[in-house]
mmCIF file of C-alpha atoms in Angstrom:
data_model
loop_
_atom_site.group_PDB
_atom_site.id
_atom_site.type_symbol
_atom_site.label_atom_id
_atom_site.label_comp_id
_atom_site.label_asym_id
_atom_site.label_seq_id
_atom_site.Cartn_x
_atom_site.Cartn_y
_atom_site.Cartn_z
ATOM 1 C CA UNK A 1 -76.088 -118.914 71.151
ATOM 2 C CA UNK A 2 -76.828 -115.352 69.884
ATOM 3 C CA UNK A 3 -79.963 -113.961 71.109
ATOM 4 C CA UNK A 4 -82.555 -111.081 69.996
ATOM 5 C CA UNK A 5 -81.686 -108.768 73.211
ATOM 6 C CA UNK A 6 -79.229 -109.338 75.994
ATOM 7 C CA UNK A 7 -80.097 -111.657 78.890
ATOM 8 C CA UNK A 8 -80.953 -108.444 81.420
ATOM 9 C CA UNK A 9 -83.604 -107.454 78.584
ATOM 10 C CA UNK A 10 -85.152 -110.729 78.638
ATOM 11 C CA UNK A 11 -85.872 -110.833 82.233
ATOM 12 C CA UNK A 12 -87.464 -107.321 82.142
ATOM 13 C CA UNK A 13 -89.124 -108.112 79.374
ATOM 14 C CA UNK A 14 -90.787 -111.214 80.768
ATOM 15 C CA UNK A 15 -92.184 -108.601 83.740
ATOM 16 C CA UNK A 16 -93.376 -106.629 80.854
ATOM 17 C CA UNK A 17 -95.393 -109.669 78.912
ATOM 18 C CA UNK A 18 -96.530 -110.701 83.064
ATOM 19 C CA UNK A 19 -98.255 -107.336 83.648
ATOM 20 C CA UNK A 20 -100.121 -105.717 80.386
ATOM 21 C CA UNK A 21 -99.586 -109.368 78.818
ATOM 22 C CA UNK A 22 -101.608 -111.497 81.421
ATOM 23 C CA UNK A 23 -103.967 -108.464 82.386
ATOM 24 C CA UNK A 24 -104.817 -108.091 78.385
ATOM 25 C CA UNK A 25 -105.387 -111.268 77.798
ATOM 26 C CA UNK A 26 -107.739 -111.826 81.195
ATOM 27 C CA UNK A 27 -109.705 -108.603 80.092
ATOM 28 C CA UNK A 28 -110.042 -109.349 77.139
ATOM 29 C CA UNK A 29 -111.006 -112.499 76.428
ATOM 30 C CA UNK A 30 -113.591 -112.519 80.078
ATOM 31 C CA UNK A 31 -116.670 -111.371 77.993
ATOM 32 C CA UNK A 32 -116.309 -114.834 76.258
ATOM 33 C CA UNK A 33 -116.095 -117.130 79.324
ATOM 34 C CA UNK A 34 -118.768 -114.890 81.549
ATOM 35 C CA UNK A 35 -121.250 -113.551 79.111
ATOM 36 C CA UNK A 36 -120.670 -110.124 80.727
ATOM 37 C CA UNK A 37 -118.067 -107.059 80.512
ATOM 38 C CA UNK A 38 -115.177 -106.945 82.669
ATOM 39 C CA UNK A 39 -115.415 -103.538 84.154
ATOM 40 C CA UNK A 40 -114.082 -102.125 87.469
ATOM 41 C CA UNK A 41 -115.916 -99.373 89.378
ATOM 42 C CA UNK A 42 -118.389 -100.386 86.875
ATOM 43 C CA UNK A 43 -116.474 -98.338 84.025
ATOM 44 C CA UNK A 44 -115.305 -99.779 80.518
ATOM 45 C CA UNK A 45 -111.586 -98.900 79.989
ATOM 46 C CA UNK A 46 -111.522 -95.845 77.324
ATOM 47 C CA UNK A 47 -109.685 -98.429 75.037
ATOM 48 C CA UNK A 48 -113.419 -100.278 74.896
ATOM 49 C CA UNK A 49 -115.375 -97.297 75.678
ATOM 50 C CA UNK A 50 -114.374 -94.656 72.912
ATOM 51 C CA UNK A 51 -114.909 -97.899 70.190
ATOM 52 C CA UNK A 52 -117.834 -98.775 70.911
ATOM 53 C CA UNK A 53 -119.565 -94.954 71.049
ATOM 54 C CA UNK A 54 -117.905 -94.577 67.430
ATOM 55 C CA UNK A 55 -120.380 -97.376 66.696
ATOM 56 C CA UNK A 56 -117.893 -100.977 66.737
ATOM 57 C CA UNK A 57 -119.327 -103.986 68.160
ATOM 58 C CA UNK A 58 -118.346 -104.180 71.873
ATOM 59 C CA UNK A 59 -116.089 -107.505 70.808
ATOM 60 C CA UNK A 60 -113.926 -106.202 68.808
ATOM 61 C CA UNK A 61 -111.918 -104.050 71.233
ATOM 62 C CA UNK A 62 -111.993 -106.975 73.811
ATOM 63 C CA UNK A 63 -110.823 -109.361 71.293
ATOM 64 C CA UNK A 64 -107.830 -106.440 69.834
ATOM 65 C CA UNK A 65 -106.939 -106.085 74.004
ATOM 66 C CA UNK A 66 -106.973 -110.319 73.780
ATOM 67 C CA UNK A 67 -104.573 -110.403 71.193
ATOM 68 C CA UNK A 68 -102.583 -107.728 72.210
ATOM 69 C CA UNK A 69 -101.906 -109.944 75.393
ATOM 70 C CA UNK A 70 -101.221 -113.167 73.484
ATOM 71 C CA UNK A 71 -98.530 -110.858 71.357
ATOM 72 C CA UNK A 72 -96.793 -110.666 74.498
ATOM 73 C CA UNK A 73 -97.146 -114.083 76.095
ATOM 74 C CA UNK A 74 -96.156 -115.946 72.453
ATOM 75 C CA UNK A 75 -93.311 -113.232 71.807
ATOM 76 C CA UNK A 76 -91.057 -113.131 74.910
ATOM 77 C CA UNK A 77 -90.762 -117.333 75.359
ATOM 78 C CA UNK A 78 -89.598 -116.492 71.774
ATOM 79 C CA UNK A 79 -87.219 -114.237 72.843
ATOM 80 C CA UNK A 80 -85.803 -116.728 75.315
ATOM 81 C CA UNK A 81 -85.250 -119.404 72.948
ATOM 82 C CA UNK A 82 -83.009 -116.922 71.010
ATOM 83 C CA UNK A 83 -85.645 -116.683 68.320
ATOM 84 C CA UNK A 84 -85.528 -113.644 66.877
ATOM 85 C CA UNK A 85 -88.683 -114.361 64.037
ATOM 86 C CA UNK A 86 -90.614 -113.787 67.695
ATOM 87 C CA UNK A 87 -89.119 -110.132 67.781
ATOM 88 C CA UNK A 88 -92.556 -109.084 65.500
ATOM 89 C CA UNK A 89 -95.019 -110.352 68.065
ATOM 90 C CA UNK A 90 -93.457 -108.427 71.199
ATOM 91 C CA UNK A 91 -93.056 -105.233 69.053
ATOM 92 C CA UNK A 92 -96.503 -105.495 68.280
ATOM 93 C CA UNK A 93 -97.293 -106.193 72.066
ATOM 94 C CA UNK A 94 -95.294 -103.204 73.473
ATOM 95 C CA UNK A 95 -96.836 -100.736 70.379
ATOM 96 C CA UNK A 96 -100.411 -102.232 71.167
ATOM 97 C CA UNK A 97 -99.655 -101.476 75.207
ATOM 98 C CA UNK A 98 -99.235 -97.761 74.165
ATOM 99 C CA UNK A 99 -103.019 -98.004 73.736
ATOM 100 C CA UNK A 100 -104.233 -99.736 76.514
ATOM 101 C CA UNK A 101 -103.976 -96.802 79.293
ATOM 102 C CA UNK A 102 -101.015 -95.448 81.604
ATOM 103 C CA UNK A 103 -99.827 -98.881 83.730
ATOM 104 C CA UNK A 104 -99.703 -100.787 80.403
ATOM 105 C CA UNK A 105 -98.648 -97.955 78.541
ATOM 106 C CA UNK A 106 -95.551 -97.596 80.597
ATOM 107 C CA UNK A 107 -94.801 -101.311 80.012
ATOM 108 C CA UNK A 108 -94.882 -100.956 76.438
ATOM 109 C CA UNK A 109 -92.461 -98.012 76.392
ATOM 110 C CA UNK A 110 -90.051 -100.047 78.696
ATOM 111 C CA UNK A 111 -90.539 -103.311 76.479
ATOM 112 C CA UNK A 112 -89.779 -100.667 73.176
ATOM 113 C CA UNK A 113 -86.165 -99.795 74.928
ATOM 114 C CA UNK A 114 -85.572 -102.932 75.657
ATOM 115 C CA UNK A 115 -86.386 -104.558 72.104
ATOM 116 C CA UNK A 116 -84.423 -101.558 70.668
ATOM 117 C CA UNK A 117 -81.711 -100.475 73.020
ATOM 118 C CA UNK A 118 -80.377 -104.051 74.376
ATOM 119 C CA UNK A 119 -79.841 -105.587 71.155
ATOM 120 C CA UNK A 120 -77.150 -108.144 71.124
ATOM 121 C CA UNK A 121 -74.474 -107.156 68.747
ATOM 122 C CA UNK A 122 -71.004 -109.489 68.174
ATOM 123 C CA UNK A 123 -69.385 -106.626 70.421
ATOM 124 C CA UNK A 124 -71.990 -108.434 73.014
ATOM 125 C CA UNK A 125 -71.431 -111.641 72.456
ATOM 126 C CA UNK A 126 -69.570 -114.187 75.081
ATOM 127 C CA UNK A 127 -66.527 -116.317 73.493
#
């Protein structure tokens, strides 16, 4: 079965949609199920705060961190499967991590060399 990325990328990438993919879709969908912000220290991330001083509703960069996580979580399962249609989805998770601050940041630059770098190629490919 020819695959997306070779099998080493897959499991590194599945540590990648764990961390900023479980974490974004925690933070930002918990204004939904609490009624309040999730904020530690009692600070809004700058990826809510600068939005929502340029004037945005406070959902919409809760519900963009949301989605950003569910990129992840729907994309690498994908990737498994050898479904490479699901290639979008964690591009657009990894690029959306950029945004998100330094941890997740670094998780989206390792997912982008991963995506990018470890391609399977019929070089790759076992007989």
């Amino acid at each position: 079965m020819k695959r997306p990325v070779r099998p080493v990328a897959l499991v590194i990438l599945t540590l990648c949609a764990l961390y900023p993919g479980l974490t974004s879709v925690f933070q930002g969908f918990y204004p939904w199920v609490t009624g309040q912000e999730f904020a530690l220290l009692g600070q809004m991330s700058a990826f809510v705060d600068i939005p929502v001083k340029m004037g945005m509703a406070t959902w919409v960069p809760h519900l963009l961190k949301g989605l950003i996580g569910l990129a992840w979580l729907a994309g690498v399962p994908g990737l498994w499967a050898g479904e490479g249609k699901a290639v979008p989805l964690v591009l657009l998770g990894a690029v959306g991590s950029l945004l998100l601050g330094p941890g997740p940041a670094v998780m989206g630059i390792v997912g982008l060399v991963c995506l990018f770098v470890f391609r399977e190629t019929n070089q790759h490919q076992p007989a």
